[in-house]
């Protein structure tokens, strides 16, 4: 039976603990959230970490400690964010790879990001992709706009397949400045995958109120899912998210209804080409 890869993005770099008290910001909170999310159907965790003041950080020591703790406490695939916060310099974002995660995100182009700019120059993308190839880290290519898929085609044609040989992309939809979180945009992205290697898989996430339409559209289109408090802190109108597991459990229920139940981490490793068992 076909299954659904569910990625949880529990923290992100933008939401503040004050605005969302359930946001996991300490290592202990993150490990608890990871265990709860694994229990209800997640197989990948997309990680941003915070410092002692709950501000986003790319501190390498903390990233290594976090990677170790999630591996000790769960069977989840550890995907570190190389995107960080919009203020993070490129060298710090590249250094994330030195924490030796199973996966790292790799955003395929610059995008307006609310009032900010999330900068991803071509030369930076190439550096990230080729360093991941040499370190055996599997990328998840983050697609904020249709043109990012054309950039990915160019990247793979010029620099070859990623570590593990499998291409997996994540459509991040509904960011103010990126593509909208609509069925039409998702269908356009899916159509553009025909220019990428055969077998390319996709997941999708909708920011804020686009969470549910994007989730349902992705399932209907044969895609996988990403959910979490990085992307939405509202479960329903006037109802704050209680935990990341609440969002994963809802995604898993939709996936079961679609006859594509959650994928086990071991199957996700095989699909994504991750060597570590
Ligand atoms: N926080 C955003 C600026 C990623 O994790 O790779 C970038 C982001 C993408 O979240
Ligand atoms: Zn992220």
mmCIF file of N, CA, C and O in Angstrom, residues 13-14 46-49 56-60 63 79-101 103-111 113 116-132 135 137 140-144 148 230:
data_model
loop_
_atom_site.group_PDB
_atom_site.id
_atom_site.type_symbol
_atom_site.label_atom_id
_atom_site.label_comp_id
_atom_site.label_asym_id
_atom_site.label_seq_id
_atom_site.Cartn_x
_atom_site.Cartn_y
_atom_site.Cartn_z
ATOM 1 N N UNK A 13 12.068 29.560 12.748
ATOM 2 C CA UNK A 13 12.896 30.668 13.231
ATOM 3 C C UNK A 13 12.084 31.934 13.446
ATOM 4 O O UNK A 13 12.613 32.925 13.923
ATOM 5 N N UNK A 14 10.823 31.884 13.110
ATOM 6 C CA UNK A 14 10.044 33.129 13.104
ATOM 7 C C UNK A 14 9.073 33.273 14.271
ATOM 8 O O UNK A 14 8.860 34.381 14.771
ATOM 9 N N UNK A 46 12.246 18.381 10.752
ATOM 10 C CA UNK A 46 12.966 19.534 10.176
ATOM 11 C C UNK A 46 13.252 20.490 11.336
ATOM 12 O O UNK A 46 12.325 21.052 11.922
ATOM 13 N N UNK A 47 14.543 20.660 11.631
ATOM 14 C CA UNK A 47 14.902 21.312 12.899
ATOM 15 C C UNK A 47 15.528 22.689 12.720
ATOM 16 O O UNK A 47 16.504 22.866 11.988
ATOM 17 N N UNK A 48 14.967 23.657 13.449
ATOM 18 C CA UNK A 48 15.617 24.938 13.754
ATOM 19 C C UNK A 48 15.785 24.941 15.265
ATOM 20 O O UNK A 48 14.883 24.498 15.989
ATOM 21 N N UNK A 49 16.905 25.485 15.743
ATOM 22 C CA UNK A 49 17.082 25.526 17.199
ATOM 23 C C UNK A 49 17.087 26.972 17.703
ATOM 24 O O UNK A 49 17.226 27.914 16.925
ATOM 25 N N UNK A 56 16.400 32.397 17.560
ATOM 26 C CA UNK A 56 16.995 31.443 16.624
ATOM 27 C C UNK A 56 18.520 31.521 16.619
ATOM 28 O O UNK A 56 19.085 32.604 16.729
ATOM 29 N N UNK A 57 19.161 30.366 16.516
ATOM 30 C CA UNK A 57 20.631 30.314 16.475
ATOM 31 C C UNK A 57 21.062 29.186 15.549
ATOM 32 O O UNK A 57 20.321 28.218 15.349
ATOM 33 N N UNK A 58 22.276 29.333 15.000
ATOM 34 C CA UNK A 58 22.877 28.231 14.233
ATOM 35 C C UNK A 58 24.150 27.765 14.942
ATOM 36 O O UNK A 58 25.063 27.247 14.300
ATOM 37 N N UNK A 59 24.198 27.929 16.247
ATOM 38 C CA UNK A 59 25.368 27.514 17.020
ATOM 39 C C UNK A 59 25.685 26.035 16.756
ATOM 40 O O UNK A 59 24.833 25.154 16.980
ATOM 41 N N UNK A 60 26.907 25.781 16.295
ATOM 42 C CA UNK A 60 27.241 24.429 15.840
ATOM 43 C C UNK A 60 27.235 23.411 16.977
ATOM 44 O O UNK A 60 26.769 22.279 16.806
ATOM 45 N N UNK A 63 23.740 22.507 17.594
ATOM 46 C CA UNK A 63 23.181 21.692 16.501
ATOM 47 C C UNK A 63 23.649 20.239 16.619
ATOM 48 O O UNK A 63 22.875 19.302 16.407
ATOM 49 N N UNK A 79 16.612 16.196 9.896
ATOM 50 C CA UNK A 79 16.844 17.167 8.815
ATOM 51 C C UNK A 79 17.089 18.537 9.456
ATOM 52 O O UNK A 79 16.179 19.107 10.064
ATOM 53 N N UNK A 80 18.315 19.031 9.357
ATOM 54 C CA UNK A 80 18.599 20.366 9.901
ATOM 55 C C UNK A 80 18.287 21.433 8.861
ATOM 56 O O UNK A 80 18.509 21.225 7.659
ATOM 57 N N UNK A 81 17.785 22.554 9.323
ATOM 58 C CA UNK A 81 17.534 23.686 8.432
ATOM 59 C C UNK A 81 18.851 24.362 8.100
ATOM 60 O O UNK A 81 19.595 24.764 8.995
ATOM 61 N N UNK A 82 19.125 24.521 6.812
ATOM 62 C CA UNK A 82 20.260 25.362 6.394
ATOM 63 C C UNK A 82 19.742 26.751 6.032
ATOM 64 O O UNK A 82 20.504 27.610 5.610
ATOM 65 N N UNK A 83 18.437 26.923 6.193
ATOM 66 C CA UNK A 83 17.847 28.225 5.891
ATOM 67 C C UNK A 83 17.992 29.182 7.060
ATOM 68 O O UNK A 83 18.190 30.386 6.879
ATOM 69 N N UNK A 84 17.925 28.616 8.271
ATOM 70 C CA UNK A 84 18.064 29.430 9.469
ATOM 71 C C UNK A 84 17.036 30.540 9.530
ATOM 72 O O UNK A 84 15.869 30.348 9.169
ATOM 73 N N UNK A 85 17.484 31.705 9.971
ATOM 74 C CA UNK A 85 16.633 32.905 9.981
ATOM 75 C C UNK A 85 17.126 33.815 8.855
ATOM 76 O O UNK A 85 18.257 33.666 8.396
ATOM 77 N N UNK A 86 16.277 34.765 8.441
ATOM 78 C CA UNK A 86 16.662 35.614 7.296
ATOM 79 C C UNK A 86 17.939 36.417 7.569
ATOM 80 O O UNK A 86 18.582 36.891 6.644
ATOM 81 N N UNK A 87 18.300 36.555 8.834
ATOM 82 C CA UNK A 87 19.481 37.346 9.199
ATOM 83 C C UNK A 87 20.768 36.515 9.244
ATOM 84 O O UNK A 87 21.849 37.060 9.444
ATOM 85 N N UNK A 88 20.675 35.205 9.082
ATOM 86 C CA UNK A 88 21.872 34.368 9.231
ATOM 87 C C UNK A 88 22.793 34.491 8.018
ATOM 88 O O UNK A 88 22.344 34.364 6.875
ATOM 89 N N UNK A 89 24.102 34.683 8.261
ATOM 90 C CA UNK A 89 25.036 34.780 7.136
ATOM 91 C C UNK A 89 25.269 33.421 6.466
ATOM 92 O O UNK A 89 25.084 32.366 7.088
ATOM 93 N N UNK A 90 25.707 33.464 5.225
ATOM 94 C CA UNK A 90 25.877 32.232 4.439
ATOM 95 C C UNK A 90 26.855 31.259 5.105
ATOM 96 O O UNK A 90 26.609 30.050 5.101
ATOM 97 N N UNK A 91 27.978 31.770 5.650
ATOM 98 C CA UNK A 91 28.961 30.822 6.225
ATOM 99 C C UNK A 91 28.342 30.022 7.367
ATOM 100 O O UNK A 91 28.616 28.832 7.521
ATOM 101 N N UNK A 92 27.508 30.671 8.185
ATOM 102 C CA UNK A 92 26.872 29.938 9.289
ATOM 103 C C UNK A 92 25.890 28.914 8.750
ATOM 104 O O UNK A 92 25.753 27.822 9.294
ATOM 105 N N UNK A 93 25.201 29.273 7.690
ATOM 106 C CA UNK A 93 24.219 28.344 7.103
ATOM 107 C C UNK A 93 24.930 27.124 6.491
ATOM 108 O O UNK A 93 24.434 25.997 6.582
ATOM 109 N N UNK A 94 26.093 27.351 5.891
ATOM 110 C CA UNK A 94 26.854 26.220 5.332
ATOM 111 C C UNK A 94 27.423 25.346 6.450
ATOM 112 O O UNK A 94 27.488 24.123 6.328
ATOM 113 N N UNK A 95 27.805 25.973 7.551
ATOM 114 C CA UNK A 95 28.430 25.235 8.659
ATOM 115 C C UNK A 95 27.455 24.280 9.341
ATOM 116 O O UNK A 95 27.874 23.357 10.046
ATOM 117 N N UNK A 96 26.161 24.475 9.126
ATOM 118 C CA UNK A 96 25.145 23.549 9.675
ATOM 119 C C UNK A 96 25.475 22.108 9.257
ATOM 120 O O UNK A 96 25.272 21.156 10.017
ATOM 121 N N UNK A 97 26.035 21.957 8.061
ATOM 122 C CA UNK A 97 26.329 20.610 7.547
ATOM 123 C C UNK A 97 27.378 19.904 8.407
ATOM 124 O O UNK A 97 27.439 18.674 8.413
ATOM 125 N N UNK A 98 28.187 20.668 9.138
ATOM 126 C CA UNK A 98 29.220 20.060 9.986
ATOM 127 C C UNK A 98 28.619 19.340 11.197
ATOM 128 O O UNK A 98 29.314 18.609 11.896
ATOM 129 N N UNK A 99 27.331 19.529 11.434
ATOM 130 C CA UNK A 99 26.668 18.772 12.505
ATOM 131 C C UNK A 99 26.269 17.367 12.018
ATOM 132 O O UNK A 99 25.696 16.587 12.781
ATOM 133 N N UNK A 100 26.557 17.066 10.759
ATOM 134 C CA UNK A 100 26.351 15.729 10.186
ATOM 135 C C UNK A 100 24.928 15.183 10.367
ATOM 136 O O UNK A 100 24.746 14.065 10.863
ATOM 137 N N UNK A 101 23.925 15.938 9.946
ATOM 138 C CA UNK A 101 22.551 15.400 9.991
ATOM 139 C C UNK A 101 22.347 14.377 8.870
ATOM 140 O O UNK A 101 23.194 14.245 7.985
ATOM 141 N N UNK A 103 19.810 14.703 6.809
ATOM 142 C CA UNK A 103 19.331 15.566 5.722
ATOM 143 C C UNK A 103 19.537 17.029 6.109
ATOM 144 O O UNK A 103 19.642 17.355 7.293
ATOM 145 N N UNK A 104 19.498 17.887 5.104
ATOM 146 C CA UNK A 104 19.438 19.329 5.359
ATOM 147 C C UNK A 104 18.570 19.951 4.280
ATOM 148 O O UNK A 104 18.452 19.405 3.169
ATOM 149 N N UNK A 105 17.946 21.063 4.637
ATOM 150 C CA UNK A 105 17.146 21.762 3.633
ATOM 151 C C UNK A 105 18.072 22.531 2.697
ATOM 152 O O UNK A 105 19.198 22.880 3.066
ATOM 153 N N UNK A 106 17.605 22.771 1.485
ATOM 154 C CA UNK A 106 18.373 23.527 0.491
ATOM 155 C C UNK A 106 17.357 24.318 -0.330
ATOM 156 O O UNK A 106 16.657 23.744 -1.165
ATOM 157 N N UNK A 107 17.255 25.606 -0.029
ATOM 158 C CA UNK A 107 16.228 26.418 -0.696
ATOM 159 C C UNK A 107 16.729 26.849 -2.069
ATOM 160 O O UNK A 107 17.867 27.282 -2.223
ATOM 161 N N UNK A 108 15.847 26.732 -3.053
ATOM 162 C CA UNK A 108 16.259 26.835 -4.450
ATOM 163 C C UNK A 108 16.155 28.229 -5.053
ATOM 164 O O UNK A 108 16.176 28.368 -6.273
ATOM 165 N N UNK A 109 16.106 29.259 -4.223
ATOM 166 C CA UNK A 109 16.135 30.615 -4.782
ATOM 167 C C UNK A 109 15.759 31.648 -3.740
ATOM 168 O O UNK A 109 15.218 31.329 -2.674
ATOM 169 N N UNK A 110 16.050 32.887 -4.076
ATOM 170 C CA UNK A 110 15.724 34.009 -3.189
ATOM 171 C C UNK A 110 14.224 34.279 -3.254
ATOM 172 O O UNK A 110 13.603 34.116 -4.304
ATOM 173 N N UNK A 111 13.662 34.666 -2.108
ATOM 174 C CA UNK A 111 12.219 34.930 -2.087
ATOM 175 C C UNK A 111 11.927 36.049 -1.082
ATOM 176 O O UNK A 111 12.584 36.139 -0.037
ATOM 177 N N UNK A 113 10.027 37.494 1.899
ATOM 178 C CA UNK A 113 9.600 36.677 3.039
ATOM 179 C C UNK A 113 8.940 37.625 4.026
ATOM 180 O O UNK A 113 9.596 38.172 4.909
ATOM 181 N N UNK A 116 10.740 40.812 4.891
ATOM 182 C CA UNK A 116 12.173 40.525 4.755
ATOM 183 C C UNK A 116 12.459 39.863 3.418
ATOM 184 O O UNK A 116 11.556 39.625 2.612
ATOM 185 N N UNK A 117 13.739 39.540 3.219
ATOM 186 C CA UNK A 117 14.158 38.792 2.032
ATOM 187 C C UNK A 117 14.903 37.553 2.511
ATOM 188 O O UNK A 117 15.824 37.660 3.326
ATOM 189 N N UNK A 118 14.503 36.392 2.020
ATOM 190 C CA UNK A 118 15.218 35.153 2.327
ATOM 191 C C UNK A 118 16.167 34.921 1.147
ATOM 192 O O UNK A 118 15.756 34.536 0.063
ATOM 193 N N UNK A 119 17.445 35.218 1.387
ATOM 194 C CA UNK A 119 18.438 35.283 0.310
ATOM 195 C C UNK A 119 19.042 33.910 0.027
ATOM 196 O O UNK A 119 19.532 33.253 0.946
ATOM 197 N N UNK A 120 18.980 33.493 -1.223
ATOM 198 C CA UNK A 120 19.606 32.240 -1.644
ATOM 199 C C UNK A 120 20.194 32.445 -3.033
ATOM 200 O O UNK A 120 19.543 32.145 -4.041
ATOM 201 N N UNK A 121 21.440 32.974 -3.046
ATOM 202 C CA UNK A 121 22.111 33.238 -4.321
ATOM 203 C C UNK A 121 22.442 31.918 -5.007
ATOM 204 O O UNK A 121 22.665 30.894 -4.347
ATOM 205 N N UNK A 122 22.554 31.944 -6.317
ATOM 206 C CA UNK A 122 22.885 30.744 -7.089
ATOM 207 C C UNK A 122 24.199 30.125 -6.584
ATOM 208 O O UNK A 122 24.264 28.909 -6.348
ATOM 209 N N UNK A 123 25.226 30.950 -6.401
ATOM 210 C CA UNK A 123 26.531 30.401 -5.984
ATOM 211 C C UNK A 123 26.421 29.737 -4.602
ATOM 212 O O UNK A 123 27.084 28.728 -4.328
ATOM 213 N N UNK A 124 25.581 30.288 -3.749
ATOM 214 C CA UNK A 124 25.377 29.694 -2.422
ATOM 215 C C UNK A 124 24.666 28.343 -2.541
ATOM 216 O O UNK A 124 25.032 27.361 -1.887
ATOM 217 N N UNK A 125 23.655 28.295 -3.396
ATOM 218 C CA UNK A 125 22.925 27.032 -3.597
ATOM 219 C C UNK A 125 23.881 25.946 -4.110
ATOM 220 O O UNK A 125 23.862 24.802 -3.640
ATOM 221 N N UNK A 126 24.725 26.321 -5.065
ATOM 222 C CA UNK A 126 25.677 25.349 -5.625
ATOM 223 C C UNK A 126 26.612 24.848 -4.520
ATOM 224 O O UNK A 126 26.877 23.644 -4.406
ATOM 225 N N UNK A 127 27.088 25.752 -3.690
ATOM 226 C CA UNK A 127 28.000 25.372 -2.598
ATOM 227 C C UNK A 127 27.311 24.404 -1.620
ATOM 228 O O UNK A 127 27.872 23.389 -1.214
ATOM 229 N N UNK A 128 26.065 24.721 -1.286
ATOM 230 C CA UNK A 128 25.302 23.866 -0.364
ATOM 231 C C UNK A 128 25.088 22.474 -0.974
ATOM 232 O O UNK A 128 25.334 21.444 -0.326
ATOM 233 N N UNK A 129 24.661 22.441 -2.206
ATOM 234 C CA UNK A 129 24.377 21.173 -2.900
ATOM 235 C C UNK A 129 25.653 20.324 -2.996
ATOM 236 O O UNK A 129 25.633 19.126 -2.694
ATOM 237 N N UNK A 130 26.768 20.927 -3.413
ATOM 238 C CA UNK A 130 27.977 20.130 -3.633
ATOM 239 C C UNK A 130 28.614 19.705 -2.292
ATOM 240 O O UNK A 130 29.134 18.608 -2.188
ATOM 241 N N UNK A 131 28.512 20.566 -1.274
ATOM 242 C CA UNK A 131 29.020 20.133 0.049
ATOM 243 C C UNK A 131 28.185 18.966 0.576
ATOM 244 O O UNK A 131 28.709 18.050 1.199
ATOM 245 N N UNK A 132 26.881 19.019 0.346
ATOM 246 C CA UNK A 132 26.031 17.900 0.807
ATOM 247 C C UNK A 132 26.375 16.630 0.046
ATOM 248 O O UNK A 132 26.390 15.546 0.620
ATOM 249 N N UNK A 135 29.537 15.237 1.598
ATOM 250 C CA UNK A 135 29.379 14.783 2.988
ATOM 251 C C UNK A 135 28.349 13.656 3.126
ATOM 252 O O UNK A 135 28.102 13.167 4.216
ATOM 253 N N UNK A 137 25.107 13.959 2.800
ATOM 254 C CA UNK A 137 23.879 14.464 3.445
ATOM 255 C C UNK A 137 22.812 14.638 2.368
ATOM 256 O O UNK A 137 23.062 15.237 1.319
ATOM 257 N N UNK A 140 16.721 18.182 1.173
ATOM 258 C CA UNK A 140 15.319 18.387 0.803
ATOM 259 C C UNK A 140 15.306 19.769 0.156
ATOM 260 O O UNK A 140 15.655 20.763 0.802
ATOM 261 N N UNK A 141 14.942 19.817 -1.125
ATOM 262 C CA UNK A 141 14.958 21.082 -1.852
ATOM 263 C C UNK A 141 13.674 21.841 -1.537
ATOM 264 O O UNK A 141 12.577 21.343 -1.797
ATOM 265 N N UNK A 142 13.841 23.035 -0.954
ATOM 266 C CA UNK A 142 12.675 23.841 -0.564
ATOM 267 C C UNK A 142 12.284 24.736 -1.735
ATOM 268 O O UNK A 142 13.099 25.503 -2.246
ATOM 269 N N UNK A 143 11.019 24.642 -2.116
ATOM 270 C CA UNK A 143 10.506 25.336 -3.299
ATOM 271 C C UNK A 143 9.454 26.341 -2.834
ATOM 272 O O UNK A 143 8.350 25.949 -2.424
ATOM 273 N N UNK A 144 9.804 27.618 -2.892
ATOM 274 C CA UNK A 144 8.874 28.667 -2.452
ATOM 275 C C UNK A 144 8.136 29.286 -3.629
ATOM 276 O O UNK A 144 7.212 30.080 -3.434
ATOM 277 N N UNK A 148 11.707 28.174 -8.725
ATOM 278 C CA UNK A 148 12.704 27.422 -7.962
ATOM 279 C C UNK A 148 12.862 26.000 -8.515
ATOM 280 O O UNK A 148 13.914 25.384 -8.362
ATOM 281 N N UNK A 230 6.339 25.532 12.921
ATOM 282 C CA UNK A 230 7.096 26.463 12.070
ATOM 283 C C UNK A 230 6.155 27.120 11.060
ATOM 284 O O UNK A 230 6.354 28.269 10.677
#
